[in-house]
Structure formats: C-alpha cells, structure tokens
Amino acid sequence: MIRVAVVGAKGRMGSSVVQAVNGADDMTLSHTIDHGQDPAQINAGNTDIAVEFTVPAATLGNVLTLVGQGVDVVVGTTGWNEDKLEQVRQALAKAPRKGQAVCVAPNFAISAVLADYFAAQAARYFESVEVVEMHHPDKVDAPSGTAIHTAQAIAAARREAGLGPVPDGTLTDGGSRGQVIDGVHVHAVRLRGLNAHEEILLGNAGEQLVIRADSFDRSSFMQGVLLAVRKVVSGGYPGLSVGLDTFLDL
Ligand code: NAP
C-alpha cells in the first residue's frame, strides 16, 4: 500500500484527493494537514508521498519541508516559477533519501494535457491557429495558465516548422482579437455554468481541425493525481518533474 498524506486536505482539491485516495485499492491515507498545522508531522516513517494543494504563498515552504522530511511530493498548487522550481531541485539534491522525487503539475486533467500535446503535434500542418479557453466567471486570471502553455507549445512547433505569422487582416486596434501569446491569439470566455474548457482551432484553406478538452468538475483531475502518485513512488522519476505529460508516455 502506498501511504499518502494530503496537505490542504480541507480545500476543494485537497478534499477530492482525500476521497480519491480512500477509493484507491493500492493507497492508504496516512495524514491530512491543513492551514495552521505543521507539515513536519509528515515524515518518511509514516508516509511515502504527500499530495499538496494549498495556496501559492504556502506551497514552496510546504514542499521544502516535506522534501527535508524524506517524503516524495506531488504538487498541484499554482504559482510556480523557475526560481521556485530551482529551490526544489537544490533541496532534492540534499534530500535525506536517495532517489527522492517531486512532481509539480499545473494541470492534472489528462484531457487538457493531451489536447496541449495534440495541438503542438498538429500545429506544423496548419496555416492558422487560435486558442479559445472558456471558464466559470469566478476564475481570477485570463487567459488561463493552461491556454498560455498551449499557445507557447503551438508557437514553438510553428517556429520549428518554419511557419511565419498566422494570417490576420484585422485593421482595427483593440482587444477583440484576444491576447497574442508568442504570435498565437488566445480568447478567454467567462460564463456561468462552465467549468474549464479549451478549444484549439487549426485551419487551412478548405479544412479545419478542432481539438477540444472539457473538464466538467474536480473529479477530472483525480485520475491524473493518482497516476502521478503511483509514478513518483515507483522510483522511476527521481528529482523534479514538471507536468503530467512526464508520465503519459507520449
Ligand atoms: P482551496 O479550496 O482554497 O483550498 C486550499 C486549502 O489549503 C484550504 O483548505 C486552505 O486553508 C489550505 N491552506 C492554506 N494555506 C495552507 C498551508 N500553509 N498549509 C496547509 N494548508 C493550507 O483551493 P483549491 O480550489 O483546492 O485549489 C488549491 C490550489 O490548486 C490552487 O492553487 C489552485 O489553482 C490549484 N489547482 C490546481 C489544479 C491542477 O490540476 N494542478 C486543479 C485545480 C486547482 P484555509 O482556507 O483555511 O486558508
């Protein structure tokens, strides 16, 4: 049995992870920690791996504590940048246990990660591409981090294929063509009733390919979280991994 601790266990994501772990035949819940509780209660003696879904201000501190305790970590909290990731790499280099691992994944929805990957594969074959992301109206950022990542992956694929700018005869100035990220137009829709959805529209003369990922509720993330837990504790991914795609054998 994999002994799993959940940090941020009372939160929306954390409580879903607690349920998912309780429902998994190969896992047992070792600890739940939330705001005000010391993550150092979690250690290699009582836990194999911790899943961390808290807040951007707390996540780095929690991960560094857990690494110091000899525990592997799967992290879903947002707000990571290269500087913070480097601090985790350095902590892992001095970790108490050999082969210790941390995975930071900005999106655990397998459909979204695959849409990103398929879009980057397809990008080189199409003259035009636009990204439309659609979310519930309580989301604070726009466009979504996932859509920005999709646009960057598409742009890299277009550059590698030697494609020029996407055709666009728009003459008016203003925001109606979305945010341009690395030359790719990204549009953000906010609508009550939606959860998290993304469409990548690819066009050539006379044809269109649409790649679409829909995440209807938080359960969409749990398969990815459990996959990351199993992969990380397997010992096959020592050090820091970023992104669920690491484990999808793409
Ligand atoms: P949430 O409902 O606000 O839950 C966060 C929980 O963490 C709360 O219970 C909070 O307690 C607790 N917390 C705050 N500081 C803590 C600390 N220092 N130590 C332990 N627990 C602490 O938020 P959520 O919707 O679950 O989202 C959590 C994070 O996951 C966000 O960054 C979100 O963007 C991200 N997310 C990622 C994915 C993905 O696929 N990677 C998917 C969805 C969401 P209090 O409320 O008492 O402060």
mmCIF file of C-alpha atoms and ligand atoms in Angstrom, residues 7-8 10-14 33-35 53-56 58 62 76-78 105-108 221, ligand 1:
data_model
loop_
_atom_site.group_PDB
_atom_site.id
_atom_site.type_symbol
_atom_site.label_atom_id
_atom_site.label_comp_id
_atom_site.label_asym_id
_atom_site.label_seq_id
_atom_site.Cartn_x
_atom_site.Cartn_y
_atom_site.Cartn_z
ATOM 1 C CA VAL A 7 -1.674 18.832 2.507
ATOM 2 C CA GLY A 8 -4.513 21.335 2.099
ATOM 3 C CA LYS A 10 -9.909 20.697 3.728
ATOM 4 C CA GLY A 11 -9.738 22.611 0.443
ATOM 5 C CA ARG A 12 -11.745 21.870 -2.701
ATOM 6 C CA MET A 13 -8.947 19.949 -4.404
ATOM 7 C CA GLY A 14 -7.481 18.501 -1.193
ATOM 8 C CA ILE A 33 -2.846 18.588 7.073
ATOM 9 C CA ASP A 34 -4.475 21.973 6.562
ATOM 10 C CA HIS A 35 -3.885 25.633 7.411
ATOM 11 C CA PHE A 53 -2.970 21.500 -2.965
ATOM 12 C CA THR A 54 -2.841 24.681 -0.894
ATOM 13 C CA VAL A 55 -2.198 28.304 -1.924
ATOM 14 C CA PRO A 56 0.633 29.819 -3.980
ATOM 15 C CA ALA A 58 2.436 28.380 1.062
ATOM 16 C CA ASN A 62 5.449 23.043 2.347
ATOM 17 C CA GLY A 76 -0.910 20.794 -7.877
ATOM 18 C CA THR A 77 -0.887 24.278 -6.362
ATOM 19 C CA THR A 78 -0.352 27.031 -8.899
ATOM 20 C CA ALA A 105 1.914 19.658 -12.420
ATOM 21 C CA PRO A 106 -0.052 22.786 -13.318
ATOM 22 C CA ASN A 107 -2.850 20.658 -14.789
ATOM 23 C CA PHE A 108 -3.808 17.130 -13.734
ATOM 24 C CA PHE A 221 -8.126 15.924 -12.008
HETATM 25 P P1 NAP B 1 -8.952 25.950 -1.734
HETATM 26 O O1 NAP B 1 -10.300 25.308 -1.770
HETATM 27 O O2 NAP B 1 -8.827 27.368 -1.278
HETATM 28 O O3 NAP B 1 -8.036 25.027 -0.789
HETATM 29 C C1 NAP B 1 -6.775 25.383 -0.297
HETATM 30 C C2 NAP B 1 -6.647 24.731 1.079
HETATM 31 O O4 NAP B 1 -5.295 24.891 1.529
HETATM 32 C C3 NAP B 1 -7.549 25.405 2.117
HETATM 33 O O5 NAP B 1 -8.143 24.413 2.936
HETATM 34 C C4 NAP B 1 -6.568 26.267 2.901
HETATM 35 O O6 NAP B 1 -6.982 26.526 4.214
HETATM 36 C C5 NAP B 1 -5.357 25.355 2.879
HETATM 37 N N1 NAP B 1 -4.110 26.037 3.200
HETATM 38 C C6 NAP B 1 -3.797 27.349 3.032
HETATM 39 N N2 NAP B 1 -2.528 27.552 3.451
HETATM 40 C C7 NAP B 1 -2.081 26.362 3.905
HETATM 41 C C8 NAP B 1 -0.849 25.941 4.476
HETATM 42 N N3 NAP B 1 0.160 26.786 4.687
HETATM 43 N N4 NAP B 1 -0.700 24.646 4.813
HETATM 44 C C9 NAP B 1 -1.710 23.758 4.630
HETATM 45 N N5 NAP B 1 -2.904 24.114 4.097
HETATM 46 C C10 NAP B 1 -3.071 25.397 3.749
HETATM 47 O O7 NAP B 1 -8.255 25.868 -3.150
HETATM 48 P P2 NAP B 1 -8.412 24.725 -4.266
HETATM 49 O O8 NAP B 1 -9.503 25.041 -5.197
HETATM 50 O O9 NAP B 1 -8.405 23.391 -3.594
HETATM 51 O O10 NAP B 1 -7.058 24.918 -5.062
HETATM 52 C C11 NAP B 1 -5.795 24.725 -4.453
HETATM 53 C C12 NAP B 1 -4.696 25.025 -5.461
HETATM 54 O O11 NAP B 1 -4.743 24.062 -6.507
HETATM 55 C C13 NAP B 1 -4.813 26.383 -6.151
HETATM 56 O O12 NAP B 1 -3.513 26.919 -6.348
HETATM 57 C C14 NAP B 1 -5.451 26.033 -7.488
HETATM 58 O O13 NAP B 1 -5.168 26.985 -8.506
HETATM 59 C C15 NAP B 1 -4.778 24.718 -7.770
HETATM 60 N N6 NAP B 1 -5.437 23.823 -8.728
HETATM 61 C C16 NAP B 1 -4.613 23.056 -9.486
HETATM 62 C C17 NAP B 1 -5.147 22.116 -10.364
HETATM 63 C C18 NAP B 1 -4.215 21.233 -11.155
HETATM 64 O O14 NAP B 1 -4.682 20.451 -11.990
HETATM 65 N N7 NAP B 1 -2.905 21.312 -10.925
HETATM 66 C C19 NAP B 1 -6.536 21.996 -10.486
HETATM 67 C C20 NAP B 1 -7.354 22.797 -9.701
HETATM 68 C C21 NAP B 1 -6.798 23.695 -8.799
HETATM 69 P P3 NAP B 1 -7.686 27.971 4.542
HETATM 70 O O15 NAP B 1 -8.823 28.097 3.600
HETATM 71 O O16 NAP B 1 -8.086 27.809 5.973
HETATM 72 O O17 NAP B 1 -6.628 29.010 4.342
#
